[in-house]
Amino acid sequence: MDLTARETTPAFRSSDMGNGFNSFKSEGSFASPPCMAAEVDPGYFDPLGVDPEQARDVARWRTAERKRLREARQTLSSHQRKATGDALMAGLKRILAVHSAGTGDGVVAFYWPIKDEPDLRSLMAKMQASGRRIALPLVETRAAPLVFRLWTPETRMERGYWNIPVPPRDAPKVMPDVVLAPLMGWDPEGYRLGYGGGYFDRTLAALSSRPFSIGVGLAAAQLPTIYPQPHDIPMDVILTERGTEVGG
């Protein structure tokens, strides 16, 4: 698969948010978020795994589960999507209040929703308006940790890697105190099933001071296990529309 970055489209302002932020949809559908790149390589496996064949088996199983969970998520009605988003934003506010996270000068890294992911952008905008610093993740170098750059509703967004709206490279680079990660699936141990790119795990492993991590997804996406591999890093909290599922 050719993952060469697409040409950047004309800049646009994130303050142009319309109903459901539909003005940001590209023709067809969005690509995957930078920290969880979709369908990067169905045959991907961790070369540091103890047993390469076992790692390949896990990779094949995860590919099938991603497809199943994505198809299930696509069946949600617009009403169900809104209700889910509202419940997640309420839960997120509670978590941040309990942990005093994202307050003061702290940085909260959100994600730009694509592929039917829960949309938390209204909370992102409200938090920024209240004085919190908000960041978004970018893939600026392939197979390297993510970079986080500040976002405001006035940021002139660009199409970045995999055609995802991102802040421009002249936006201030920051180190997040809290990171939100959309997930395809999750298990009771706090491990998340992402899209297979490995960027989020790679980023957490590389940071000298690990941020508070919150996996955000659907209750129906729970799995008995994701068969964690050596490179997988569990979330501090898993949040669904039911509330806090793991951590607290």
C-alpha positions as a printed NumPy array, in Angstrom:
array([[  0.   ,   0.   ,   0.   ],
       [  1.364,   3.41 ,  -0.931],
       [  1.295,   5.586,   2.17 ],
       [  2.946,   8.582,   0.598],
       [  1.391,  11.73 ,   2.064],
       [ -1.183,  13.321,  -0.187],
       [ -0.863,  16.835,  -1.503],
       [ -2.032,  19.38 ,   1.053],
       [ -5.388,  20.892,   0.145],
       [ -6.086,  24.611,   0.607],
       [ -6.063,  25.63 ,   4.251],
       [ -9.394,  26.037,   6.01 ],
       [-10.43 ,  27.378,   9.388],
       [-11.674,  25.073,  12.106],
       [-14.041,  27.891,  13.111],
       [-16.017,  27.003,   9.977],
       [-17.603,  24.145,  11.951],
       [-21.118,  23.572,  10.716],
       [-23.777,  21.121,  11.826],
       [-21.898,  18.04 ,  12.925],
       [-18.701,  19.64 ,  11.568],
       [-19.663,  18.233,   8.167],
       [-17.742,  21.008,   6.434],
       [-14.554,  19.099,   7.234],
       [-15.501,  15.882,   5.488],
       [-13.436,  15.076,   2.468],
       [-14.961,  13.557,  -0.618],
       [-15.724,   9.95 ,   0.134],
       [-14.597,   9.415,   3.717],
       [-11.839,  10.444,   6.064],
       [ -8.687,   8.419,   6.403],
       [ -7.563,   7.108,   9.785],
       [ -6.326,   9.384,  12.585],
       [ -2.556,   9.826,  12.709],
       [ -2.15 ,   7.906,  15.945],
       [ -4.185,   4.916,  14.782],
       [ -3.654,   4.598,  11.025],
       [ -6.232,   2.322,   9.422],
       [ -5.369,  -0.639,   7.266],
       [ -1.674,   0.238,   7.241],
       [ -0.546,  -3.327,   6.709],
       [ -2.862,  -6.309,   7.299],
       [  0.189,  -8.504,   7.67 ],
       [  1.818,  -6.339,  10.308],
       [  3.361,  -8.07 ,  13.298],
       [  5.727,  -6.951,  16.018],
       [  9.27 ,  -8.122,  15.182],
       [ 10.126,  -7.928,  18.89 ],
       [  7.513, -10.548,  19.743],
       [  8.795, -13.696,  21.423],
       [  7.206, -15.942,  18.798],
       [  6.959, -14.465,  15.271],
       [  4.331, -17.002,  14.185],
       [  2.193, -16.217,  17.24 ],
       [  2.581, -12.498,  16.496],
       [  1.396, -13.108,  12.916],
       [ -1.631, -15.036,  14.21 ],
       [ -2.512, -12.16 ,  16.518],
       [ -2.085,  -9.684,  13.664],
       [ -4.468, -11.682,  11.443],
       [ -7.019, -11.946,  14.274],
       [ -6.807,  -8.205,  14.942],
       [ -7.344,  -7.409,  11.273],
       [-10.55 ,  -9.475,  11.276],
       [-11.747,  -7.889,  14.537],
       [-11.122,  -4.374,  13.247],
       [-13.264,  -5.113,  10.214],
       [-16.063,  -6.605,  12.325],
       [-16.066,  -3.765,  14.847],
       [-15.919,  -1.095,  12.161],
       [-18.904,  -2.611,  10.358],
       [-20.856,  -2.749,  13.626],
       [-20.038,   0.9  ,  14.359],
       [-21.261,   1.926,  10.916],
       [-24.756,   0.649,  11.727],
       [-25.335,   3.289,  14.423],
       [-28.005,   5.851,  13.605],
       [-27.308,   9.592,  13.759],
       [-29.36 ,   9.736,  16.964],
       [-27.281,   6.962,  18.525],
       [-24.065,   8.664,  17.474],
       [-25.107,  11.943,  19.068],
       [-26.24 ,  10.247,  22.278],
       [-22.967,   8.34 ,  22.449],
       [-20.917,  11.483,  21.892],
       [-22.851,  13.398,  24.547],
       [-22.384,  10.588,  27.082],
       [-18.666,  10.343,  26.329],
       [-18.143,  14.084,  26.709],
       [-19.963,  14.055,  30.047],
       [-17.813,  11.144,  31.191],
       [-14.645,  12.823,  30.01 ],
       [-15.431,  15.981,  31.968],
       [-15.871,  13.887,  35.118],
       [-12.573,  12.077,  34.589],
       [-10.644,  15.282,  33.975],
       [-12.186,  16.871,  37.078],
       [-11.303,  13.91 ,  39.307],
       [ -7.71 ,  13.814,  38.102],
       [ -7.368,  17.603,  37.889],
       [ -6.188,  16.923,  34.367],
       [ -6.351,  19.448,  31.577],
       [ -6.599,  22.359,  33.991],
       [ -4.392,  25.377,  34.384],
       [ -1.49 ,  25.255,  31.962],
       [ -1.935,  21.57 ,  31.161],
       [ -2.293,  20.337,  27.588],
       [ -5.056,  17.935,  26.55 ],
       [ -4.511,  16.149,  23.235],
       [ -7.804,  15.332,  21.51 ],
       [ -8.223,  13.578,  18.157],
       [ -9.951,  14.624,  14.947],
       [-12.78 ,  12.089,  14.481],
       [-12.963,  10.05 ,  11.311],
       [-14.32 ,   6.655,  10.279],
       [-17.44 ,   6.932,  12.488],
       [-15.421,   7.65 ,  15.635],
       [-17.139,   9.43 ,  18.554],
       [-17.075,  13.169,  17.932],
       [-15.788,  15.157,  20.914],
       [-15.007,  18.388,  19.073],
       [-17.634,  20.507,  20.794],
       [-15.993,  19.707,  24.145],
       [-12.592,  20.386,  22.592],
       [-13.761,  23.874,  21.587],
       [-15.398,  24.58 ,  24.962],
       [-12.283,  23.556,  26.862],
       [-10.122,  25.762,  24.679],
       [-12.495,  28.687,  25.195],
       [-12.27 ,  28.181,  28.964],
       [ -8.504,  28.628,  28.85 ],
       [ -7.281,  25.033,  28.495],
       [ -4.554,  24.287,  25.968],
       [ -5.714,  21.809,  23.317],
       [ -3.477,  19.852,  20.969],
       [ -3.88 ,  17.454,  18.067],
       [ -1.512,  14.639,  16.995],
       [  0.406,  14.673,  13.73 ],
       [  2.486,  12.131,  11.865],
       [  5.417,  14.23 ,  10.684],
       [  7.871,  11.356,  10.214],
       [  6.895,   7.849,   9.234],
       [  7.528,   5.109,  11.811],
       [  8.361,   7.741,  14.434],
       [  6.506,   9.028,  17.519],
       [  3.657,  11.468,  17.002],
       [  4.105,  15.206,  17.276],
       [  1.497,  17.258,  19.144],
       [  0.707,  20.827,  18.068],
       [ -1.619,  23.368,  19.641],
       [ -5.105,  23.845,  18.206],
       [ -7.649,  26.638,  18.536],
       [-10.941,  27.205,  16.677],
       [ -9.063,  29.777,  14.579],
       [ -6.306,  27.384,  13.513],
       [ -5.976,  27.168,   9.756],
       [ -6.053,  23.421,   9.376],
       [ -4.215,  21.529,   6.656],
       [ -4.595,  18.049,   5.229],
       [ -1.83 ,  16.008,   6.778],
       [ -0.69 ,  12.421,   6.613],
       [ -3.496,  10.137,   5.376],
       [ -5.414,  13.294,   4.45 ],
       [ -6.383,  14.085,   8.062],
       [ -7.059,  17.691,   9.108],
       [ -4.138,  18.823,  11.294],
       [ -2.644,  22.088,  12.571],
       [  0.109,  23.496,  10.334],
       [  3.77 ,  22.879,  11.137],
       [  4.187,  26.425,  12.393],
       [  1.672,  25.781,  15.185],
       [  3.462,  25.507,  18.549],
       [  4.674,  22.   ,  19.406],
       [  3.725,  20.872,  22.917],
       [  3.997,  17.89 ,  25.249],
       [  0.518,  16.723,  26.34 ],
       [ -0.419,  16.014,  29.933],
       [ -3.521,  14.092,  28.831],
       [ -3.976,  12.126,  25.597],
       [ -7.298,  10.869,  24.238],
       [ -7.111,   7.88 ,  21.914],
       [-10.059,   6.632,  19.86 ],
       [-10.248,   2.865,  19.822],
       [-11.751,   0.124,  17.722],
       [-11.848,  -2.352,  20.614],
       [-10.758,  -2.661,  24.235],
       [-10.321,  -5.289,  26.919],
       [-10.733,  -5.387,  30.725],
       [ -6.98 ,  -4.982,  31.216],
       [ -7.075,  -1.558,  29.603],
       [ -5.495,  -2.552,  26.3  ],
       [ -6.925,  -0.928,  23.206],
       [ -7.294,  -2.292,  19.71 ],
       [ -6.331,   0.541,  17.375],
       [ -6.068,   0.639,  13.613],
       [ -2.746,  -1.148,  13.395],
       [ -0.281,   1.651,  12.676],
       [  1.404,   1.421,  16.067],
       [  1.88 ,   5.171,  16.332],
       [  0.141,   5.648,  19.653],
       [  2.063,   2.877,  21.437],
       [  5.293,   4.088,  19.873],
       [  4.61 ,   7.602,  21.142],
       [  3.82 ,   6.565,  24.716],
       [  6.938,   4.398,  24.829],
       [  9.133,   7.28 ,  23.649],
       [  7.899,   9.968,  26.055],
       [ 10.095,  10.529,  29.099],
       [  7.07 ,  11.693,  31.087],
       [  4.078,   9.584,  30.181],
       [  0.79 ,  11.5  ,  29.808],
       [ -2.476,  10.351,  31.371],
       [ -4.051,   8.251,  28.606],
       [ -7.774,   7.798,  28.002],
       [ -9.068,   5.303,  25.458],
       [-12.403,   6.461,  24.021],
       [-14.834,   4.079,  22.338],
       [-18.032,   2.088,  22.447],
       [-19.164,  -0.303,  25.172],
       [-20.111,  -2.824,  22.478],
       [-16.469,  -2.901,  21.346],
       [-15.362,  -4.777,  24.475],
       [-13.303,  -7.912,  23.806],
       [-12.249, -10.621,  26.291],
       [ -8.646,  -9.752,  25.352],
       [ -6.74 ,  -8.173,  22.485],
       [ -3.908, -10.663,  23.039],
       [ -1.449,  -7.914,  24.043],
       [  1.995,  -8.059,  22.482],
       [  5.281,  -6.646,  23.827],
       [  4.724,  -3.293,  22.111],
       [  1.179,  -2.762,  23.453],
       [  0.745,  -0.206,  26.237],
       [ -2.481,  -0.193,  28.306],
       [ -4.564,   2.928,  28.778],
       [ -4.902,   4.516,  32.207],
       [ -8.659,   4.712,  31.592],
       [-11.086,   3.198,  29.11 ],
       [-14.176,   5.4  ,  28.682],
       [-17.37 ,   4.358,  26.868],
       [-20.895,   5.739,  26.772],
       [-21.605,   3.639,  29.881],
       [-18.906,   5.464,  31.807],
       [-15.455,   4.477,  33.036],
       [-14.867,   0.82 ,  32.173],
       [-11.221,   0.509,  33.223],
       [ -9.244,   2.701,  35.625],
       [-10.912,   5.708,  37.158]])
